[in-house]
mmCIF file of C-alpha atoms in Angstrom:
data_model
loop_
_atom_site.group_PDB
_atom_site.id
_atom_site.type_symbol
_atom_site.label_atom_id
_atom_site.label_comp_id
_atom_site.label_asym_id
_atom_site.label_seq_id
_atom_site.Cartn_x
_atom_site.Cartn_y
_atom_site.Cartn_z
ATOM 1 C CA MET A 1 -1.183 -40.794 -53.537
ATOM 2 C CA MET A 2 1.584 -38.336 -52.755
ATOM 3 C CA SER A 3 -0.993 -35.681 -51.844
ATOM 4 C CA ARG A 4 -2.587 -38.049 -49.331
ATOM 5 C CA VAL A 5 0.796 -38.803 -47.726
ATOM 6 C CA PHE A 6 1.573 -35.080 -47.535
ATOM 7 C CA LEU A 7 -1.840 -34.343 -46.020
ATOM 8 C CA GLY A 8 -1.413 -37.115 -43.474
ATOM 9 C CA LEU A 9 2.020 -35.860 -42.440
ATOM 10 C CA ALA A 10 0.692 -32.321 -42.109
ATOM 11 C CA MET A 11 -2.105 -33.494 -39.822
ATOM 12 C CA ILE A 12 0.331 -35.412 -37.623
ATOM 13 C CA ILE A 13 2.657 -32.400 -37.344
ATOM 14 C CA ALA A 14 -0.257 -30.073 -36.534
ATOM 15 C CA ALA A 15 -1.465 -32.423 -33.830
ATOM 16 C CA THR A 16 1.916 -32.633 -32.104
ATOM 17 C CA GLN A 17 3.277 -29.108 -32.571
ATOM 18 C CA SER A 18 3.031 -26.784 -29.528
ATOM 19 C CA PHE A 19 1.752 -23.301 -30.244
ATOM 20 C CA ALA A 20 2.270 -20.391 -27.850
ATOM 21 C CA GLY A 21 0.152 -17.290 -27.357
ATOM 22 C CA GLU A 22 1.370 -13.861 -26.348
ATOM 23 C CA LEU A 23 -0.058 -10.813 -24.598
ATOM 24 C CA SER A 24 1.860 -7.528 -24.712
ATOM 25 C CA GLY A 25 1.462 -4.123 -23.100
ATOM 26 C CA THR A 26 3.103 -1.471 -20.973
ATOM 27 C CA ALA A 27 2.896 -0.362 -17.348
ATOM 28 C CA SER A 28 4.176 2.769 -15.646
ATOM 29 C CA TYR A 29 3.840 4.930 -12.548
ATOM 30 C CA ARG A 30 3.660 8.697 -12.241
ATOM 31 C CA GLU A 31 6.219 9.266 -9.486
ATOM 32 C CA ARG A 32 9.574 10.413 -10.791
ATOM 33 C CA ILE A 33 11.518 7.912 -8.752
ATOM 34 C CA ALA A 34 14.172 5.726 -10.343
ATOM 35 C CA LEU A 35 13.999 2.248 -8.832
ATOM 36 C CA PRO A 36 17.180 0.177 -8.414
ATOM 37 C CA ARG A 37 17.942 -2.992 -10.358
ATOM 38 C CA GLU A 38 17.209 -5.015 -7.219
ATOM 39 C CA ALA A 39 13.528 -4.219 -7.767
ATOM 40 C CA THR A 40 11.587 -6.589 -10.005
ATOM 41 C CA PHE A 41 8.807 -5.734 -12.432
ATOM 42 C CA MET A 42 6.201 -8.441 -13.025
ATOM 43 C CA ALA A 43 3.241 -8.799 -15.365
ATOM 44 C CA ILE A 44 1.044 -11.821 -14.576
ATOM 45 C CA LEU A 45 -1.863 -13.239 -16.601
ATOM 46 C CA TYR A 46 -4.572 -15.035 -14.588
ATOM 47 C CA ASP A 47 -7.499 -17.276 -15.469
ATOM 48 C CA ILE A 48 -10.414 -16.151 -13.271
ATOM 49 C CA SER A 49 -13.118 -18.196 -15.013
ATOM 50 C CA ASN A 50 -14.137 -20.253 -11.975
ATOM 51 C CA ASN A 51 -14.078 -17.530 -9.308
ATOM 52 C CA ASP A 52 -10.479 -18.454 -8.737
ATOM 53 C CA GLN A 53 -7.148 -16.914 -9.694
ATOM 54 C CA VAL A 54 -4.924 -19.323 -11.618
ATOM 55 C CA GLU A 55 -1.660 -18.020 -13.054
ATOM 56 C CA ILE A 56 -1.148 -19.028 -16.699
ATOM 57 C CA GLY A 57 1.816 -16.863 -17.661
ATOM 58 C CA ARG A 58 4.152 -14.147 -16.426
ATOM 59 C CA PHE A 59 6.865 -11.730 -17.459
ATOM 60 C CA GLU A 60 9.649 -10.550 -15.145
ATOM 61 C CA GLY A 61 12.245 -7.846 -15.664
ATOM 62 C CA PRO A 62 14.593 -5.563 -13.710
ATOM 63 C CA GLY A 63 13.108 -2.641 -11.816
ATOM 64 C CA ASP A 64 15.422 -0.117 -13.443
ATOM 65 C CA ALA A 65 14.087 -0.962 -16.929
ATOM 66 C CA GLY A 66 11.270 1.578 -16.589
ATOM 67 C CA PRO A 67 8.937 3.263 -16.299
ATOM 68 C CA PRO A 68 7.419 2.625 -18.689
ATOM 69 C CA TYR A 69 7.845 -1.143 -18.529
ATOM 70 C CA ALA A 70 7.190 -3.021 -21.773
ATOM 71 C CA PHE A 71 6.205 -6.662 -21.342
ATOM 72 C CA THR A 72 5.169 -9.704 -23.328
ATOM 73 C CA ILE A 73 3.610 -12.652 -21.512
ATOM 74 C CA SER A 74 3.895 -16.031 -23.253
ATOM 75 C CA PHE A 75 1.435 -18.818 -22.538
ATOM 76 C CA ALA A 76 0.303 -22.156 -23.945
ATOM 77 C CA ASP A 77 -2.500 -21.727 -26.459
ATOM 78 C CA ASP A 78 -4.760 -24.239 -24.773
ATOM 79 C CA THR A 79 -4.807 -22.230 -21.525
ATOM 80 C CA VAL A 80 -6.727 -19.351 -23.124
ATOM 81 C CA THR A 81 -10.128 -19.957 -24.724
ATOM 82 C CA GLU A 82 -12.971 -17.749 -25.921
ATOM 83 C CA ALA A 83 -15.159 -19.132 -23.134
ATOM 84 C CA GLY A 84 -12.710 -18.131 -20.395
ATOM 85 C CA ARG A 85 -12.329 -14.974 -18.331
ATOM 86 C CA TYR A 86 -8.925 -13.431 -17.723
ATOM 87 C CA ALA A 87 -7.226 -10.738 -15.675
ATOM 88 C CA LEU A 88 -3.844 -9.029 -15.754
ATOM 89 C CA LYS A 89 -1.785 -7.735 -12.837
ATOM 90 C CA THR A 90 1.388 -5.674 -13.026
ATOM 91 C CA GLN A 91 3.539 -4.933 -10.009
ATOM 92 C CA VAL A 92 6.954 -3.797 -8.870
ATOM 93 C CA MET A 93 8.446 -5.813 -6.009
ATOM 94 C CA TRP A 94 11.146 -4.152 -3.951
ATOM 95 C CA GLN A 95 12.621 -5.396 -0.674
ATOM 96 C CA ASP A 96 10.033 -8.209 -0.555
ATOM 97 C CA ARG A 97 7.067 -5.840 -0.739
ATOM 98 C CA HIS A 98 4.577 -4.637 -3.323
ATOM 99 C CA TYR A 99 5.891 -1.158 -4.089
ATOM 100 C CA MET A 100 3.593 -0.436 -7.044
ATOM 101 C CA ALA A 101 0.703 -2.397 -8.535
ATOM 102 C CA ALA A 102 -2.175 -2.237 -11.004
ATOM 103 C CA GLY A 103 -4.694 -4.726 -12.321
ATOM 104 C CA THR A 104 -7.467 -5.054 -14.862
ATOM 105 C CA ILE A 105 -9.978 -7.588 -16.139
ATOM 106 C CA LEU A 106 -9.433 -8.340 -19.836
ATOM 107 C CA GLU A 107 -12.960 -8.049 -21.165
ATOM 108 C CA ASP A 108 -13.676 -10.056 -24.357
ATOM 109 C CA TYR A 109 -10.166 -11.496 -24.379
ATOM 110 C CA PRO A 110 -8.987 -13.353 -26.497
ATOM 111 C CA VAL A 111 -11.740 -12.451 -28.992
ATOM 112 C CA ARG A 112 -10.521 -8.878 -28.785
ATOM 113 C CA THR A 113 -6.899 -8.079 -27.929
ATOM 114 C CA PRO A 114 -6.834 -5.072 -25.582
ATOM 115 C CA ASP A 115 -4.510 -2.099 -25.755
ATOM 116 C CA ILE A 116 -2.813 -2.399 -22.355
ATOM 117 C CA ASN A 117 -1.301 0.691 -20.726
ATOM 118 C CA LEU A 118 -1.613 0.344 -16.954
ATOM 119 C CA VAL A 119 -0.701 3.013 -14.408
ATOM 120 C CA MET A 120 0.545 1.506 -11.146
ATOM 121 C CA VAL A 121 0.030 3.039 -7.701
ATOM 122 C CA ARG A 122 0.874 2.039 -4.149
ATOM 123 C CA PRO A 123 -1.435 -0.803 -3.065
ATOM 124 C CA GLY A 124 -4.137 0.243 -0.646
ATOM 125 C CA VAL A 125 -4.135 3.908 -1.641
ATOM 126 C CA ALA A 126 -7.408 5.249 -3.028
ATOM 127 C CA PRO A 127 -6.497 8.789 -4.114
ATOM 128 C CA SER A 128 -8.845 11.583 -5.108
ATOM 129 C CA ASP A 129 -9.085 12.582 -8.780
ATOM 130 C CA GLU A 130 -6.508 15.362 -8.346
ATOM 131 C CA ALA A 131 -4.231 13.169 -6.268
ATOM 132 C CA ALA A 132 -4.516 10.376 -8.830
ATOM 133 C CA GLU A 133 -2.885 12.642 -11.381
ATOM 134 C CA ARG A 134 0.169 12.674 -9.134
ATOM 135 C CA GLY A 135 -0.048 9.032 -8.078
ATOM 136 C CA ASP A 136 -0.565 9.875 -4.393
ATOM 137 C CA MET A 137 0.611 7.415 -1.761
ATOM 138 C CA LEU A 138 1.974 7.185 1.754
ATOM 139 C CA ILE A 139 5.398 8.785 1.919
ATOM 140 C CA ALA A 140 7.750 8.246 4.834
ATOM 141 C CA GLY A 141 11.148 9.774 5.369
ATOM 142 C CA MET A 142 13.495 11.936 7.389
ATOM 143 C CA MET A 143 12.510 15.608 7.350
ATOM 144 C CA THR A 144 14.747 18.570 8.107
ATOM 145 C CA TYR A 145 13.815 22.234 8.224
ATOM 146 C CA MET A 146 16.304 25.080 8.156
ATOM 147 C CA ALA A 147 16.360 28.592 6.729
ATOM 148 C CA ASP A 148 12.720 28.409 5.668
ATOM 149 C CA ALA A 149 13.354 25.280 3.552
ATOM 150 C CA ALA A 150 11.860 21.859 4.293
ATOM 151 C CA ILE A 151 13.662 18.788 2.906
ATOM 152 C CA LEU A 152 12.544 15.146 2.900
ATOM 153 C CA VAL A 153 14.797 12.130 2.319
ATOM 154 C CA GLU A 154 12.408 9.321 1.397
ATOM 155 C CA CYS A 155 13.024 6.033 3.155
ATOM 156 C CA LYS A 156 12.027 3.773 0.243
ATOM 157 C CA SER A 157 13.926 5.443 -2.592
ATOM 158 C CA GLY A 158 16.640 7.342 -0.726
ATOM 159 C CA ALA A 159 15.797 10.317 -2.958
ATOM 160 C CA THR A 160 15.869 13.872 -1.577
ATOM 161 C CA PHE A 161 13.050 16.323 -2.295
ATOM 162 C CA THR A 162 12.061 19.810 -1.251
ATOM 163 C CA ILE A 163 8.644 19.834 0.449
ATOM 164 C CA ALA A 164 6.216 22.293 -1.123
ATOM 165 C CA MET A 165 4.661 24.678 1.411
ATOM 166 C CA GLU A 166 1.084 24.002 0.375
ATOM 167 C CA GLY A 167 -1.761 21.641 1.213
ATOM 168 C CA ASP A 168 -1.390 20.209 4.710
ATOM 169 C CA TYR A 169 2.216 21.408 4.993
ATOM 170 C CA PRO A 170 1.506 23.760 7.964
ATOM 171 C CA ALA A 171 0.471 20.760 10.106
ATOM 172 C CA LEU A 172 3.638 18.917 9.079
ATOM 173 C CA GLU A 173 5.880 21.873 9.919
ATOM 174 C CA LYS A 174 4.152 22.436 13.264
ATOM 175 C CA ALA A 175 4.685 18.775 14.231
ATOM 176 C CA TYR A 176 8.319 18.891 13.095
ATOM 177 C CA LEU A 177 9.110 21.998 15.150
ATOM 178 C CA SER A 178 7.444 20.405 18.173
ATOM 179 C CA ASP A 179 8.993 16.934 17.960
ATOM 180 C CA ARG A 180 12.506 17.450 16.553
ATOM 181 C CA ALA A 181 15.402 16.770 18.902
ATOM 182 C CA ALA A 182 17.130 20.058 18.060
ATOM 183 C CA PRO A 183 16.972 22.755 15.363
ATOM 184 C CA GLY A 184 17.853 21.267 11.970
ATOM 185 C CA GLU A 185 17.836 17.677 13.260
ATOM 186 C CA PRO A 186 16.159 15.035 11.023
ATOM 187 C CA LEU A 187 12.769 13.684 12.137
ATOM 188 C CA TYR A 188 10.884 10.653 10.802
ATOM 189 C CA VAL A 189 7.521 11.715 9.343
ATOM 190 C CA ILE A 190 4.677 10.014 7.476
ATOM 191 C CA LEU A 191 2.375 11.860 5.120
ATOM 192 C CA GLU A 192 -0.108 11.167 2.376
ATOM 193 C CA GLY A 193 0.835 12.936 -0.821
ATOM 194 C CA GLY A 194 2.758 12.742 -4.056
ATOM 195 C CA HIS A 195 5.241 14.485 -6.305
ATOM 196 C CA ALA A 196 4.664 17.421 -8.643
ATOM 197 C CA LEU A 197 6.634 20.146 -10.383
ATOM 198 C CA ARG A 198 6.663 23.474 -8.580
ATOM 199 C CA PRO A 199 8.520 26.787 -9.244
ATOM 200 C CA ALA A 200 11.968 26.879 -7.679
ATOM 201 C CA MET A 201 13.643 29.884 -6.082
ATOM 202 C CA GLU A 202 16.157 29.795 -8.934
ATOM 203 C CA GLY A 203 16.276 27.968 -12.247
ATOM 204 C CA PRO A 204 13.646 25.671 -13.789
ATOM 205 C CA ASP A 205 10.699 24.092 -11.991
ATOM 206 C CA ARG A 206 11.638 21.341 -9.547
ATOM 207 C CA GLU A 207 9.920 18.163 -8.489
ATOM 208 C CA MET A 208 8.674 18.547 -4.915
ATOM 209 C CA VAL A 209 6.756 16.514 -2.349
ATOM 210 C CA ILE A 210 3.150 17.679 -2.002
ATOM 211 C CA VAL A 211 1.536 17.110 1.414
ATOM 212 C CA ASP A 212 -2.151 16.267 1.050
ATOM 213 C CA ARG A 213 -2.477 14.975 4.601
ATOM 214 C CA PHE A 214 0.013 14.950 7.467
ATOM 215 C CA ILE A 215 -0.143 11.607 9.284
ATOM 216 C CA ARG A 216 2.370 11.532 12.145
ATOM 217 C CA THR A 217 5.935 11.890 13.385
ATOM 218 C CA ARG A 218 8.007 9.289 15.217
ATOM 219 C CA PRO A 219 10.953 10.915 16.970
ATOM 220 C CA GLU A 220 12.367 7.620 18.209
ATOM 221 C CA VAL A 221 12.958 5.893 14.838
ATOM 222 C CA THR A 222 14.933 6.238 11.612
ATOM 223 C CA CYS A 223 14.466 4.978 8.059
ATOM 224 C CA GLU A 224 16.655 1.925 8.654
ATOM 225 C CA ARG A 225 14.187 0.592 11.198
ATOM 226 C CA GLN A 226 11.187 1.228 8.952
ATOM 227 C CA MET A 227 12.305 -0.494 5.728
ATOM 228 C CA ALA A 228 10.254 -3.658 6.363
ATOM 229 C CA ASP A 229 6.511 -3.397 6.944
ATOM 230 C CA ALA A 230 5.071 -5.027 10.048
ATOM 231 C CA SER A 231 2.522 -7.784 9.546
ATOM 232 C CA LEU A 232 -1.118 -6.867 10.047
ATOM 233 C CA GLN A 233 -1.907 -10.174 11.707
ATOM 234 C CA ASN A 234 -0.402 -11.524 14.928
ATOM 235 C CA THR A 235 1.229 -8.177 15.698
ATOM 236 C CA TYR A 236 0.637 -6.211 18.889
ATOM 237 C CA TRP A 237 -0.576 -2.831 17.645
ATOM 238 C CA ARG A 238 -0.444 -0.057 20.255
ATOM 239 C CA LEU A 239 -3.199 2.535 19.832
ATOM 240 C CA ASP A 240 -1.548 5.942 19.441
ATOM 241 C CA MET A 241 -4.200 8.134 17.797
ATOM 242 C CA LEU A 242 -7.987 7.894 17.722
ATOM 243 C CA GLU A 243 -10.096 10.124 15.459
ATOM 244 C CA GLY A 244 -7.110 12.385 14.830
ATOM 245 C CA VAL A 245 -6.294 12.939 18.514
ATOM 246 C CA ALA A 246 -3.316 11.472 20.352
ATOM 247 C CA PHE A 247 -4.517 8.800 22.757
ATOM 248 C CA PRO A 248 -3.715 9.803 26.347
ATOM 249 C CA SER A 249 -1.082 7.425 27.674
ATOM 250 C CA ASP A 250 -1.638 7.983 31.393
ATOM 251 C CA LEU A 251 -5.299 7.018 31.774
ATOM 252 C CA ALA A 252 -5.053 3.283 32.356
ATOM 253 C CA THR A 253 -2.720 0.654 33.703
ATOM 254 C CA ARG A 254 -3.361 -1.595 30.678
ATOM 255 C CA GLU A 255 -1.894 -0.308 27.394
ATOM 256 C CA PRO A 256 -4.466 0.424 24.651
ATOM 257 C CA HIS A 257 -3.875 -2.022 21.808
ATOM 258 C CA LEU A 258 -5.317 -4.188 19.037
ATOM 259 C CA MET A 259 -4.332 -7.676 17.839
ATOM 260 C CA LEU A 260 -5.657 -9.530 14.788
ATOM 261 C CA GLU A 261 -5.105 -13.197 15.589
ATOM 262 C CA THR A 262 -4.944 -16.265 13.364
ATOM 263 C CA ALA A 263 -4.428 -19.073 15.889
ATOM 264 C CA ASP A 264 -8.151 -19.467 16.593
ATOM 265 C CA GLY A 265 -9.452 -18.171 13.283
ATOM 266 C CA SER A 266 -9.959 -14.577 12.255
ATOM 267 C CA SER A 267 -10.630 -12.982 15.625
ATOM 268 C CA TYR A 268 -9.371 -9.755 17.133
ATOM 269 C CA ARG A 269 -8.884 -8.590 20.684
ATOM 270 C CA ALA A 270 -8.499 -5.023 21.818
ATOM 271 C CA THR A 271 -8.743 -2.647 24.742
ATOM 272 C CA VAL A 272 -8.431 1.044 25.451
ATOM 273 C CA GLY A 273 -7.297 0.205 28.967
ATOM 274 C CA CYS A 274 -10.557 -0.824 30.618
ATOM 275 C CA ASN A 275 -12.755 -3.629 29.234
ATOM 276 C CA ARG A 276 -11.394 -6.433 27.068
ATOM 277 C CA MET A 277 -12.981 -6.345 23.598
ATOM 278 C CA ARG A 278 -13.242 -9.340 21.246
ATOM 279 C CA GLY A 279 -14.729 -9.850 17.796
ATOM 280 C CA ALA A 280 -14.151 -11.188 14.292
ATOM 281 C CA TYR A 281 -12.409 -9.567 11.359
ATOM 282 C CA THR A 282 -12.409 -10.196 7.611
ATOM 283 C CA LEU A 283 -9.487 -9.541 5.267
ATOM 284 C CA ASN A 284 -9.836 -8.906 1.540
ATOM 285 C CA GLY A 285 -6.624 -7.694 -0.022
ATOM 286 C CA GLU A 286 -5.943 -4.227 1.386
ATOM 287 C CA GLN A 287 -9.367 -4.073 3.041
ATOM 288 C CA VAL A 288 -10.337 -5.149 6.533
ATOM 289 C CA SER A 289 -13.640 -5.101 8.397
ATOM 290 C CA PHE A 290 -14.381 -5.700 12.085
ATOM 291 C CA SER A 291 -17.507 -7.141 13.625
ATOM 292 C CA PRO A 292 -19.044 -5.373 16.643
ATOM 293 C CA ALA A 293 -17.026 -6.229 19.727
ATOM 294 C CA ALA A 294 -18.221 -8.241 22.672
ATOM 295 C CA SER A 295 -16.596 -7.013 25.869
ATOM 296 C CA THR A 296 -16.383 -7.475 29.599
ATOM 297 C CA MET A 297 -18.793 -5.293 31.549
ATOM 298 C CA MET A 298 -16.610 -3.315 33.931
ATOM 299 C CA ALA A 299 -17.644 0.263 34.607
ATOM 300 C CA CYS A 300 -14.963 2.470 33.084
ATOM 301 C CA PRO A 301 -14.125 5.890 34.494
ATOM 302 C CA GLU A 302 -14.313 8.854 32.171
ATOM 303 C CA PRO A 303 -12.857 9.542 29.729
ATOM 304 C CA LEU A 304 -12.048 5.835 29.199
ATOM 305 C CA ASP A 305 -15.741 4.974 28.913
ATOM 306 C CA ALA A 306 -16.234 7.443 26.047
ATOM 307 C CA LEU A 307 -12.949 6.451 24.394
ATOM 308 C CA GLU A 308 -13.943 2.794 24.489
ATOM 309 C CA ARG A 309 -17.220 3.527 22.682
ATOM 310 C CA GLN A 310 -15.330 5.726 20.214
ATOM 311 C CA PHE A 311 -12.796 2.999 19.461
ATOM 312 C CA GLY A 312 -15.532 0.406 19.002
ATOM 313 C CA LEU A 313 -17.310 2.694 16.528
ATOM 314 C CA ALA A 314 -14.059 3.389 14.658
ATOM 315 C CA LEU A 315 -13.407 -0.342 14.256
ATOM 316 C CA SER A 316 -16.954 -1.023 13.057
ATOM 317 C CA GLU A 317 -16.608 1.689 10.382
ATOM 318 C CA THR A 318 -13.122 0.666 9.230
ATOM 319 C CA SER A 319 -12.880 -0.589 5.659
ATOM 320 C CA ASP A 320 -9.232 -0.089 4.635
ATOM 321 C CA PHE A 321 -5.801 -0.395 6.156
ATOM 322 C CA LEU A 322 -2.349 0.862 5.243
ATOM 323 C CA ILE A 323 0.945 -0.232 6.757
ATOM 324 C CA GLU A 324 4.095 1.860 6.446
ATOM 325 C CA GLY A 325 6.978 0.381 8.410
ATOM 326 C CA GLU A 326 5.684 -0.015 11.969
ATOM 327 C CA THR A 327 2.656 2.266 11.452
ATOM 328 C CA LEU A 328 -0.873 0.932 10.846
ATOM 329 C CA ILE A 329 -3.596 3.296 9.624
ATOM 330 C CA LEU A 330 -7.236 2.173 9.806
ATOM 331 C CA SER A 331 -9.496 4.233 7.528
ATOM 332 C CA ASP A 332 -13.200 4.325 6.729
ATOM 333 C CA ALA A 333 -14.846 4.081 3.300
ATOM 334 C CA ASP A 334 -14.241 7.800 2.691
ATOM 335 C CA GLY A 335 -10.500 7.390 3.228
ATOM 336 C CA GLU A 336 -10.519 9.215 6.561
ATOM 337 C CA PRO A 337 -8.062 7.785 9.125
ATOM 338 C CA ARG A 338 -9.980 6.594 12.204
ATOM 339 C CA ALA A 339 -7.096 5.126 14.191
ATOM 340 C CA ILE A 340 -3.296 5.096 13.956
ATOM 341 C CA LEU A 341 -1.373 2.326 15.700
ATOM 342 C CA THR A 342 2.254 1.307 16.161
ATOM 343 C CA ALA A 343 3.731 -2.215 16.072
ATOM 344 C CA VAL A 344 5.312 -3.164 19.395
ATOM 345 C CA TYR A 345 7.730 -6.082 19.661
ATOM 346 C CA PHE A 346 8.389 -7.815 22.960
#
């Protein structure tokens, strides 16, 4: 009799007790940049079983706790089943933006518990194999050059680095010498690259900025103005460079620009200063695609006619976008920048 009572009580307790599951792992990034406590590290577990993304648990911690960041996500047992499909995302949020991120699908989870060690990179950056070893990304900052030494103060971290004179550095130096206000004056520059140890003039090896691709300078701005990224949509983007060449500013009375609108759906409008171009666009995370443009049929004088066709082709072959401050870079599937634009506020 007592055994029956005990068994009955055990069944009641088992039916009402709440069990919790856990998923643990680590995440890191390769850049040797210490983030401030104001940054937030997050690890989020999603249920993606029904072609949807439903959050079922998360971990949050201070940005200065890593890298590496160790995390444990707690969740209710009944939210994870053997029949489900799950994904994990880790990210560092800083100044209301995704500074670093990584994600993975958890194959066979929870039947098999994975060993999770994610390496985060800047969202939207698809580096080469060599660049991936450094965690390449867009880097923006104030550059100075004096006494054969190039220095960069990064806008995001505030850290100061020597710029290694390799890779695409000659293009960066040439642009700096051309666009600086005076010898030794700081100049805002954007480049694609990363950080790596290089031999120093004296002492041990030092961490330096490696320039894989020079992007642009902007003599009229400073880091303070570029801390917040412009929005891709509903922003007037002035066309500054097309296929690596500065767009001539004196060819047309109408300023060359692009706008991705949301008021009437996902449509864009653009011009190089002659015909008005309209079409549709599709957004998918850090990817964007443009439909062929319909346009008015005015006869455009050269070289506007050729530039208009060139811009239309560049849009049709765009697959990725990157935004750094007020700069928008549209790139094709090979990662080659096709157009560089600047946010203009009226």
